[in-house]
Short mmCIF file of C-alpha atoms and ligand atoms in Angstrom, two decimals:
data_model
loop_
_atom_site.label_atom_id
_atom_site.label_comp_id
_atom_site.label_asym_id
_atom_site.label_seq_id
_atom_site.Cartn_x
_atom_site.Cartn_y
_atom_site.Cartn_z
CA ASP A 1150 54.51 23.18 -13.17
CA SER A 1151 52.75 20.68 -15.00
CA GLY A 1152 51.70 18.93 -11.78
CA SER A 1153 49.17 22.13 -10.88
CA ALA A 1154 45.48 22.02 -11.23
CA PRO A 1155 44.40 23.76 -14.54
CA ARG A 1156 43.68 27.44 -14.08
CA PRO A 1157 40.02 28.58 -14.89
CA VAL A 1158 39.85 30.55 -18.31
CA ILE A 1159 37.86 33.87 -17.90
CA ASP A 1160 36.25 33.79 -21.17
CA GLN A 1161 35.14 37.38 -22.42
CA ASP A 1162 32.88 35.99 -25.06
CA CYS A 1163 30.74 33.82 -23.01
CA VAL A 1164 28.56 33.89 -19.78
CA GLU A 1165 29.05 30.82 -17.80
CA VAL A 1166 25.79 29.56 -15.89
CA SER A 1167 25.85 26.23 -13.77
CA GLY A 1168 29.24 25.18 -15.68
CA ARG A 1169 27.63 25.87 -18.98
CA PRO A 1170 28.81 28.75 -21.51
CA TYR A 1171 26.42 31.02 -23.26
CA PRO A 1172 27.91 33.27 -26.22
CA ARG A 1173 27.35 36.87 -25.38
CA ASP A 1174 25.89 39.26 -27.72
CA ASP A 1175 24.14 42.67 -27.69
CA PHE A 1176 21.41 41.25 -25.40
CA THR A 1177 23.44 40.19 -22.78
CA ASN A 1178 22.82 41.89 -19.58
CA VAL A 1179 22.97 39.44 -16.64
CA THR A 1180 25.37 40.71 -13.78
CA PRO A 1181 27.82 38.70 -11.63
CA LYS A 1182 25.62 39.60 -8.53
CA ILE A 1183 22.57 38.03 -10.01
CA LEU A 1184 24.62 34.89 -11.55
CA ALA A 1185 25.83 34.25 -8.27
CA LYS A 1186 22.15 33.57 -7.09
CA VAL A 1187 21.84 30.91 -9.63
CA GLY A 1188 21.86 27.42 -7.87
CA ARG A 1189 21.26 28.79 -4.41
CA ASP A 1190 17.80 27.25 -4.62
CA LEU A 1191 16.43 28.70 -1.33
CA HIS A 1192 13.02 26.84 -2.04
CA ASN A 1193 14.92 23.48 -1.59
CA GLN A 1194 17.03 24.43 1.35
CA ARG A 1195 15.52 22.46 4.09
CA HIS A 1196 13.82 24.79 6.99
CA HIS A 1197 14.30 27.77 4.89
CA PRO A 1198 11.37 30.00 5.01
CA LEU A 1199 10.86 29.54 1.42
CA TRP A 1200 11.15 25.75 1.69
CA LEU A 1201 8.80 25.89 4.73
CA ILE A 1202 6.03 27.61 2.73
CA LYS A 1203 6.52 25.54 -0.28
CA GLU A 1204 6.29 22.36 1.78
CA ARG A 1205 2.88 23.88 3.37
CA ILE A 1206 1.23 24.57 -0.22
CA LYS A 1207 2.39 20.85 -1.29
CA ALA A 1208 0.66 19.64 2.01
CA PHE A 1209 -2.61 21.51 0.87
CA PHE A 1210 -2.68 20.10 -2.37
CA TYR A 1211 -1.72 16.53 -1.36
CA SER A 1212 -4.36 16.45 1.49
CA SER A 1213 -7.22 18.31 -0.66
CA TYR A 1214 -6.70 16.36 -3.99
CA MET A 1215 -6.43 12.54 -4.29
CA GLY A 1216 -6.06 10.84 -7.49
CA ARG A 1217 -7.72 7.46 -8.13
CA GLY A 1218 -6.11 4.91 -5.86
CA GLY A 1219 -5.60 7.39 -3.32
CA ASN A 1220 -2.26 8.79 -4.60
CA PRO A 1221 -1.76 12.61 -4.73
CA LEU A 1222 -3.18 14.31 -7.72
CA PHE A 1223 -0.56 16.95 -8.41
CA SER A 1224 2.86 16.04 -9.19
CA VAL A 1225 5.61 18.36 -7.69
CA HIS A 1226 8.65 19.89 -9.67
CA ASP A 1227 11.24 21.82 -8.12
CA ASN A 1228 14.54 21.26 -9.93
CA LEU A 1229 13.76 22.60 -13.27
CA ASN A 1230 16.72 24.70 -14.88
CA PRO A 1231 16.23 28.68 -14.59
CA VAL A 1232 17.92 29.07 -18.08
CA VAL A 1233 15.24 28.95 -20.29
CA THR A 1234 14.89 30.09 -24.16
CA THR A 1235 13.03 33.27 -24.91
CA GLU A 1236 10.78 30.90 -26.82
CA GLN A 1237 9.75 29.38 -23.62
CA ASN A 1238 9.51 32.34 -21.51
CA PHE A 1239 7.37 34.24 -24.08
CA ASP A 1240 6.41 32.75 -27.46
CA SER A 1241 5.20 29.31 -25.97
CA LEU A 1242 2.69 31.54 -23.99
CA LEU A 1243 1.59 33.50 -26.87
CA ILE A 1244 3.19 36.63 -25.52
CA PRO A 1245 3.31 38.60 -28.71
CA PRO A 1246 6.70 39.81 -30.12
CA ASP A 1247 6.17 43.55 -29.29
CA HIS A 1248 4.83 42.85 -25.90
CA PRO A 1249 6.43 45.14 -23.02
CA SER A 1250 7.21 42.28 -20.84
CA ARG A 1251 9.94 41.12 -23.48
CA LYS A 1252 12.01 44.18 -22.88
CA GLN A 1253 15.62 44.08 -22.23
CA GLY A 1254 15.04 46.36 -19.47
CA ASP A 1255 12.88 44.29 -17.59
CA ASN A 1256 14.64 41.01 -18.03
CA TYR A 1257 18.09 39.24 -17.56
CA PHE A 1258 19.19 37.91 -20.73
CA LEU A 1259 22.28 35.52 -21.37
CA ASN A 1260 21.86 36.48 -25.31
CA ARG A 1261 19.25 36.99 -27.63
CA THR A 1262 17.72 33.44 -27.46
CA THR A 1263 18.46 32.57 -23.60
CA MET A 1264 17.38 34.01 -20.57
CA LEU A 1265 16.81 33.47 -16.68
CA ARG A 1266 13.16 32.61 -16.55
CA ALA A 1267 11.07 35.55 -15.45
CA HIS A 1268 8.17 33.39 -14.40
CA THR A 1269 7.52 29.81 -13.72
CA SER A 1270 4.96 29.72 -16.38
CA ALA A 1271 7.91 29.24 -19.08
CA HIS A 1272 7.78 25.58 -18.21
CA GLN A 1273 3.89 25.20 -18.56
CA ARG A 1274 4.05 23.91 -22.09
CA GLU A 1275 6.62 21.37 -21.80
CA LEU A 1276 5.00 19.75 -18.66
CA VAL A 1277 1.37 19.92 -20.34
CA LYS A 1278 3.04 18.20 -23.32
CA SER A 1279 4.60 15.57 -21.31
CA GLY A 1280 1.03 14.19 -20.38
CA LEU A 1281 0.64 15.90 -17.04
CA ASP A 1282 -2.93 16.81 -15.77
CA ALA A 1283 -2.34 18.41 -12.47
CA PHE A 1284 1.19 19.71 -11.54
CA LEU A 1285 2.86 22.09 -9.19
CA LEU A 1286 6.33 23.77 -10.03
CA ALA A 1287 8.42 25.85 -7.69
CA GLY A 1288 11.50 27.72 -8.88
CA ASP A 1289 13.68 31.04 -8.77
CA VAL A 1290 12.78 33.61 -11.01
CA TYR A 1291 14.58 36.76 -12.44
CA ARG A 1292 13.56 40.34 -13.01
CA ARG A 1293 14.87 43.59 -13.66
CA ASP A 1294 12.35 45.54 -11.26
CA GLU A 1295 11.96 48.46 -8.76
CA ILE A 1296 13.77 48.44 -5.39
CA ASP A 1297 11.78 48.21 -2.22
CA SER A 1298 10.82 46.16 0.58
CA CYS A 1299 8.62 43.84 -1.62
CA HIS A 1300 10.58 43.65 -4.74
CA TYR A 1301 13.86 41.72 -5.23
CA PRO A 1302 15.50 40.79 -8.75
CA VAL A 1303 15.56 37.31 -7.69
CA PHE A 1304 12.32 35.78 -6.08
CA HIS A 1305 10.66 32.37 -6.13
CA GLN A 1306 7.14 31.47 -7.73
CA MET A 1307 5.04 28.33 -7.48
CA GLU A 1308 2.91 27.72 -10.41
CA GLY A 1309 -0.08 25.25 -10.63
CA VAL A 1310 -1.93 23.82 -13.46
CA ARG A 1311 -4.88 21.76 -13.58
CA LEU A 1312 -6.71 20.20 -16.74
CA PHE A 1313 -10.24 18.83 -16.49
CA THR A 1314 -11.96 16.51 -18.97
CA GLU A 1315 -15.60 17.42 -20.00
CA ARG A 1316 -16.68 14.65 -17.65
CA GLN A 1317 -14.82 15.88 -14.52
CA VAL A 1318 -16.08 19.79 -15.25
CA PHE A 1319 -19.84 18.54 -15.33
CA SER A 1320 -19.62 15.65 -12.78
CA ASN A 1321 -21.74 17.54 -10.30
CA VAL A 1322 -23.98 18.81 -12.69
CA PRO A 1323 -27.41 16.70 -12.84
CA ASP A 1324 -28.74 16.02 -16.10
CA SER A 1325 -25.53 17.53 -18.00
CA GLU A 1326 -25.50 15.25 -21.09
CA GLU A 1327 -26.42 18.39 -23.22
CA LEU A 1328 -23.66 20.36 -21.87
CA SER A 1329 -20.06 20.48 -23.67
CA LEU A 1330 -16.74 22.14 -22.77
CA LEU A 1331 -16.05 23.52 -26.19
CA GLU A 1332 -18.22 25.34 -28.93
CA HIS A 1333 -17.23 26.11 -32.69
CA SER A 1334 -18.76 29.05 -33.51
CA GLY A 1335 -18.41 31.12 -30.32
CA ARG A 1336 -17.23 34.63 -29.51
CA ARG A 1337 -14.58 36.05 -27.25
CA THR A 1338 -16.21 38.08 -24.47
CA PRO A 1339 -14.87 39.64 -21.31
CA HIS A 1340 -15.93 36.29 -19.59
CA LYS A 1341 -14.81 33.66 -21.86
CA GLN A 1342 -12.59 32.64 -24.86
CA GLU A 1343 -14.39 31.88 -28.37
CA THR A 1344 -13.92 28.09 -28.09
CA HIS A 1345 -15.28 27.78 -24.57
CA THR A 1346 -18.82 27.41 -23.62
CA LEU A 1347 -19.92 29.75 -20.68
CA GLU A 1348 -21.10 27.13 -18.41
CA ALA A 1349 -17.45 25.28 -18.73
CA VAL A 1350 -15.57 28.40 -17.95
CA LYS A 1351 -17.79 29.31 -15.03
CA LEU A 1352 -17.31 26.01 -13.43
CA VAL A 1353 -13.44 26.07 -14.16
CA GLU A 1354 -13.13 29.51 -13.02
CA PHE A 1355 -14.94 28.61 -9.77
CA ASN A 1356 -12.92 25.66 -9.02
CA LEU A 1357 -9.93 27.81 -9.41
CA LYS A 1358 -10.92 30.51 -7.18
CA GLN A 1359 -12.25 27.98 -4.50
CA THR A 1360 -8.97 26.20 -4.79
CA LEU A 1361 -6.89 29.26 -4.09
CA THR A 1362 -9.19 30.61 -1.44
CA ARG A 1363 -8.88 27.54 0.35
CA LEU A 1364 -5.20 27.36 -0.04
CA ILE A 1365 -5.12 30.88 1.41
CA THR A 1366 -7.23 30.16 4.31
CA HIS A 1367 -5.38 27.08 5.07
CA LEU A 1368 -2.06 29.10 5.19
CA PHE A 1369 -3.44 32.29 7.03
CA GLY A 1370 -6.58 30.98 8.78
CA GLN A 1371 -10.00 32.01 8.48
CA ASP A 1372 -9.45 35.86 9.44
CA VAL A 1373 -7.33 36.75 6.33
CA GLU A 1374 -8.83 39.39 4.11
CA VAL A 1375 -8.56 38.54 0.49
CA ARG A 1376 -10.08 40.17 -2.69
CA TRP A 1377 -10.11 39.23 -6.48
CA VAL A 1378 -9.00 41.80 -9.05
CA GLY A 1379 -9.34 41.32 -13.01
CA CYS A 1380 -6.46 41.62 -14.88
CA TYR A 1381 -4.90 40.38 -17.99
CA PHE A 1382 -2.35 37.91 -18.95
CA PRO A 1383 -1.54 36.57 -22.85
CA PHE A 1384 -1.91 33.24 -21.65
CA THR A 1385 -5.07 33.19 -19.69
CA HIS A 1386 -8.47 34.49 -20.10
CA PRO A 1387 -10.44 35.42 -17.94
CA SER A 1388 -7.50 36.34 -15.67
CA PHE A 1389 -7.41 37.52 -11.94
CA GLU A 1390 -5.01 38.46 -9.12
CA MET A 1391 -5.63 37.99 -5.77
CA GLU A 1392 -4.62 40.32 -3.18
CA VAL A 1393 -4.24 39.79 0.72
CA ARG A 1394 -4.31 42.46 3.25
CA PHE A 1395 -0.81 43.01 4.69
CA GLN A 1396 0.46 45.87 7.04
CA GLY A 1397 -2.75 47.90 6.37
CA ASP A 1398 -2.47 47.71 2.45
CA TRP A 1399 -3.44 45.25 -0.15
CA LEU A 1400 -0.64 42.99 -1.46
CA GLU A 1401 -0.70 41.22 -4.87
CA VAL A 1402 0.12 37.51 -4.11
CA LEU A 1403 -0.66 35.64 -7.25
CA GLY A 1404 -1.91 35.81 -10.83
CA CYS A 1405 -4.12 32.99 -12.42
CA GLY A 1406 -6.73 32.32 -15.05
CA VAL A 1407 -8.25 29.98 -17.47
CA MET A 1408 -5.67 28.59 -19.64
CA GLU A 1409 -5.77 30.10 -23.42
CA GLN A 1410 -6.77 27.05 -25.25
CA GLN A 1411 -4.11 27.34 -27.80
CA LEU A 1412 -1.70 26.21 -24.98
CA LEU A 1413 -3.57 22.89 -24.78
CA ASN A 1414 -3.69 22.13 -28.40
CA SER A 1415 -0.77 19.96 -28.72
CA GLY A 1416 -2.21 16.76 -26.84
CA ALA A 1417 -4.70 18.12 -24.49
CA GLY A 1418 -7.08 19.84 -26.88
CA ASP A 1419 -10.23 18.34 -25.60
CA LYS A 1420 -9.71 19.57 -21.99
CA LEU A 1421 -9.92 23.02 -19.99
CA GLY A 1422 -7.31 24.00 -17.80
CA TRP A 1423 -6.60 26.64 -15.02
CA ALA A 1424 -3.21 27.96 -14.08
CA PHE A 1425 -2.05 30.23 -11.44
CA GLY A 1426 1.53 31.60 -10.27
CA LEU A 1427 2.11 33.04 -6.88
CA GLY A 1428 5.02 34.60 -5.24
CA LEU A 1429 6.54 32.61 -2.54
CA GLU A 1430 8.34 35.54 -0.78
CA ARG A 1431 5.04 37.61 -0.73
CA LEU A 1432 3.16 34.58 1.06
CA ALA A 1433 5.95 34.10 3.48
CA MET A 1434 6.24 37.75 4.45
CA VAL A 1435 2.52 37.73 5.14
CA LEU A 1436 2.31 34.66 7.08
CA TYR A 1437 5.46 35.21 9.13
CA GLN A 1438 5.25 38.93 9.24
CA ILE A 1439 8.73 39.25 7.49
CA PRO A 1440 9.17 42.95 6.76
CA ASP A 1441 11.77 42.97 4.17
CA ILE A 1442 12.39 40.79 1.05
CA ARG A 1443 15.98 40.95 1.40
CA LEU A 1444 15.98 38.82 4.60
CA PHE A 1445 15.39 35.61 2.68
CA TRP A 1446 18.93 35.84 1.34
CA SER A 1447 20.27 36.42 4.84
CA GLN A 1448 22.79 33.63 6.10
CA ASP A 1449 22.11 35.14 9.74
CA GLU A 1450 21.56 32.32 12.25
CA ARG A 1451 19.28 34.70 14.21
CA PHE A 1452 17.10 34.60 11.01
CA LEU A 1453 17.48 31.19 9.88
CA THR A 1454 17.12 29.44 13.07
CA GLN A 1455 13.50 30.72 13.56
CA PHE A 1456 12.03 28.48 11.10
CA ILE A 1457 13.64 25.31 12.23
CA LEU A 1458 10.52 23.25 13.20
CA ASP A 1459 9.81 19.80 14.01
CA ASP A 1460 6.46 19.95 11.95
CA ILE A 1461 5.76 22.08 8.97
CA HIS A 1462 2.45 23.28 10.68
CA GLN A 1463 3.88 24.45 13.90
CA PRO A 1464 3.35 28.16 13.96
CA VAL A 1465 6.26 30.43 13.55
CA CYS A 1466 6.26 33.65 15.74
CA PHE A 1467 8.95 35.36 13.83
CA GLN A 1468 10.90 38.01 16.01
CA PRO A 1469 12.18 40.70 13.57
CA LEU A 1470 15.67 41.31 14.16
CA SER A 1471 15.81 44.75 15.62
CA LYS A 1472 15.51 47.62 12.60
CA TYR A 1473 19.03 49.15 12.32
CA PRO A 1474 18.89 52.88 11.66
CA PRO A 1475 18.80 53.90 7.76
CA LEU A 1476 21.10 56.49 6.22
CA HIS A 1477 20.11 58.05 3.01
CA ASN A 1478 21.75 59.85 0.28
CA ASP A 1479 20.63 61.49 -3.04
CA ILE A 1480 22.04 61.41 -6.68
CA SER A 1481 21.09 63.72 -9.29
CA PHE A 1482 22.15 63.55 -12.88
CA TRP A 1483 21.44 64.75 -16.41
CA LEU A 1484 20.14 62.09 -18.56
CA PRO A 1485 21.95 61.14 -21.84
CA GLU A 1486 20.85 63.33 -24.66
CA ALA A 1487 18.29 61.62 -26.92
CA GLY A 1488 20.68 60.24 -29.60
CA PRO A 1489 20.00 60.07 -33.40
CA GLU A 1490 16.45 58.94 -34.41
CA ALA A 1491 17.36 55.45 -34.72
CA GLU A 1492 18.57 55.09 -30.94
CA PRO A 1493 15.54 55.27 -29.16
CA GLN A 1494 15.53 55.84 -25.30
CA SER A 1495 19.28 55.17 -24.01
CA PHE A 1496 18.45 55.46 -20.09
CA THR A 1497 15.75 53.46 -18.25
CA ALA A 1498 15.21 53.60 -14.46
CA ASN A 1499 15.46 49.83 -14.44
CA ASP A 1500 19.19 50.21 -15.66
CA PHE A 1501 19.65 52.57 -12.76
CA TYR A 1502 18.25 50.17 -10.22
CA ASP A 1503 20.22 47.17 -11.46
CA LEU A 1504 23.26 49.32 -11.30
CA VAL A 1505 22.41 50.43 -7.71
CA ARG A 1506 21.67 46.53 -6.76
CA SER A 1507 24.87 45.41 -8.53
CA ILE A 1508 26.98 47.79 -6.38
CA GLY A 1509 25.19 48.31 -3.23
CA GLY A 1510 23.87 44.73 -2.76
CA ASP A 1511 21.88 44.27 0.16
CA LEU A 1512 22.75 47.30 1.84
CA VAL A 1513 20.34 48.89 -0.43
CA GLU A 1514 16.58 49.10 1.17
CA LYS A 1515 14.98 51.13 -1.30
CA VAL A 1516 15.57 53.58 -4.19
CA THR A 1517 12.78 56.18 -5.25
CA LEU A 1518 12.62 58.93 -7.74
CA VAL A 1519 12.22 62.11 -5.73
CA ASP A 1520 12.69 64.84 -8.17
CA GLU A 1521 12.92 65.24 -12.20
CA PHE A 1522 12.85 68.42 -14.06
CA THR A 1523 13.59 69.78 -17.79
CA HIS A 1524 16.04 72.35 -18.08
CA PRO A 1525 13.96 75.39 -19.80
CA GLN A 1526 16.35 76.27 -22.35
CA SER A 1527 18.47 73.22 -23.25
CA ARG A 1528 15.57 70.79 -22.74
CA ARG A 1529 17.82 68.39 -21.03
CA ARG A 1530 16.24 66.29 -18.33
CA SER A 1531 17.56 65.79 -15.01
CA GLN A 1532 16.51 63.29 -12.21
CA CYS A 1533 17.04 62.72 -8.58
CA TYR A 1534 16.86 59.57 -6.85
CA ARG A 1535 17.22 58.82 -3.10
CA ILE A 1536 19.09 55.81 -2.17
CA ILE A 1537 18.18 54.56 1.41
CA TYR A 1538 20.75 52.25 2.75
CA ARG A 1539 20.35 49.80 5.75
CA HIS A 1540 22.10 46.84 6.61
CA MET A 1541 19.52 44.12 7.96
CA GLU A 1542 22.03 42.86 10.82
CA ARG A 1543 24.12 45.88 11.90
CA THR A 1544 24.43 49.50 11.95
CA LEU A 1545 26.12 51.02 8.82
CA SER A 1546 28.72 53.87 9.20
CA GLN A 1547 28.37 57.19 7.35
CA GLN A 1548 31.92 56.54 5.84
CA GLU A 1549 30.83 52.98 4.66
CA VAL A 1550 27.79 54.45 2.89
CA ARG A 1551 29.83 57.18 1.33
CA LEU A 1552 31.97 54.86 -0.27
CA VAL A 1553 29.31 52.84 -1.76
CA HIS A 1554 27.42 55.95 -2.96
CA LYS A 1555 30.55 57.20 -4.44
CA GLU A 1556 31.01 54.08 -6.22
CA ILE A 1557 27.56 54.22 -7.64
CA GLU A 1558 28.06 57.81 -8.66
CA ASP A 1559 31.07 56.90 -10.73
CA ALA A 1560 29.53 53.77 -12.24
CA ALA A 1561 26.34 55.61 -13.48
CA GLU A 1562 28.61 58.19 -15.36
CA ALA A 1563 30.63 55.44 -16.70
CA GLU A 1564 28.03 52.82 -17.58
CA LEU A 1565 24.73 54.80 -18.16
CA GLY A 1566 25.99 57.92 -19.93
CA VAL A 1567 24.52 60.28 -17.45
CA GLN A 1568 26.20 63.55 -16.36
CA GLY A 1569 26.62 63.77 -12.56
CA ARG A 1570 25.45 66.89 -10.76
CA TYR A 1571 27.25 65.75 -7.55
C1 LIG B 1368 3.27 36.21 -13.47
O1 LIG B 1368 4.36 35.90 -13.41
C2 LIG B 1368 2.33 35.03 -14.36
N1 LIG B 1368 3.25 34.19 -14.72
C3 LIG B 1368 1.51 34.38 -13.16
C4 LIG B 1368 0.46 33.57 -13.92
C5 LIG B 1368 0.76 32.23 -14.08
C6 LIG B 1368 -0.84 34.09 -14.45
C7 LIG B 1368 -0.28 31.41 -14.51
C8 LIG B 1368 -1.71 33.16 -15.08
C9 LIG B 1368 -1.59 31.85 -15.19
P1 LIG B 1368 3.11 38.15 -12.24
O2 LIG B 1368 4.16 39.02 -12.96
O3 LIG B 1368 2.00 39.12 -11.49
O4 LIG B 1368 2.40 37.10 -12.85
O5 LIG B 1368 3.73 37.63 -10.96
C10 LIG B 1368 3.16 36.71 -10.11
C11 LIG B 1368 3.59 36.84 -8.62
O6 LIG B 1368 4.83 37.03 -8.38
C12 LIG B 1368 2.99 38.23 -8.23
O7 LIG B 1368 1.52 38.20 -7.79
C13 LIG B 1368 3.47 38.27 -6.79
O8 LIG B 1368 3.39 37.63 -5.73
C14 LIG B 1368 5.24 37.77 -7.25
N2 LIG B 1368 6.08 38.88 -7.70
C15 LIG B 1368 5.99 39.36 -8.81
N3 LIG B 1368 7.16 40.24 -9.17
C16 LIG B 1368 7.84 40.01 -7.88
C17 LIG B 1368 9.35 40.71 -7.41
N4 LIG B 1368 9.76 41.72 -7.95
N5 LIG B 1368 9.67 40.22 -6.18
C18 LIG B 1368 8.84 39.63 -5.53
N6 LIG B 1368 7.71 38.93 -5.97
C19 LIG B 1368 7.38 39.23 -7.00
MG1 LIG B 1369 1.16 40.83 -11.33
#
């Protein structure tokens, strides 16, 4: 049979992503379900709601910020490979070696040195280094996280960065000859970094917040309720999160701040910068009243055709697909007993969430820890999770759910070392 096509070789030693092999090691934890999402590029699919919101954000920046000569100030990048080094995702952003965000339990690793990016900030340094002063960057990002209507292990972010020269920062301040961006013997305070002058930081911070507030009112109209919350990122200081009122609650839509000066040292050390990272799904959910984040992955025409517009600014009156009834099923198990001292925690909730998502896929709407106790004599710990199953496009049968639930029970025992109390 010399004429037949070569058969694909399934390589036990490598993970293949977009046609490239990555050697497995003890850090490898990507699942086939996750790998199947790489390359879907929802943000680049014309008329997809994530594409639509990306286009609307681009349009805002294009029309509000002109460079010299009338060309757009911000360049847009939406095709960077989601496979990055851990150096890009963490070290390049000053995330310390022991920082909790590096945990295996929170990220999808191809191996110890390579991962699916957990945020678009992973590309900040390379783009700043290439000489850009203002850019937007959209992409798919990957995180092991909780399961509910606002969290999904693959989502999309838009990053924005803008750098300012001293002249640009003080351009509207009269008699500003005495002012400078940087100072040499300053101290870090809750309001500023050691090398920044307070005047410069306040102007950059104001520009950042004004830009984002204008973006949000451009998208949602004047009536949207917004609030700023102070927070912490290793790569910005000071740092903030913006929350928007959604379905009676505050929903976090973005993080931002004044860039750590160290990030600008290779080539832009004489400038100051701001950066933000926003969740495209979260904004689209608020804008189009999309009730569940799984819908973005739907191939259902009744969902997708609602976003086909002649003009990206045309309002969308999203008609939710009727909600089909949920079914729930609980699962209880004894956690693995604490191993030898050297082996720390052998079970994390994210391992379980990931397993549920791997097997149940988009049938799973939500997973919550409903009960937990420690046996008084044996000291063994038991947990009970409630899994809510609901299909977005049809009614599930008890039978169908029982099969999936059984598969989850078996896999939890086989893969997580728990002992089922089924
Ligand atoms: C970050 O990812 C930072 N890189 C943002 C940043 C960039 C800060 C530049 C400063 C400068 P955070 O983890 O909070 O931050 O995520 C940013 C946004 O992504 C959130 O506000 C939210 O809108 C969205 N997001 C986070 N996790 C999820 C998830 N599991 N599902 C959907 N959206 C999410
Ligand atoms: Mg956050």
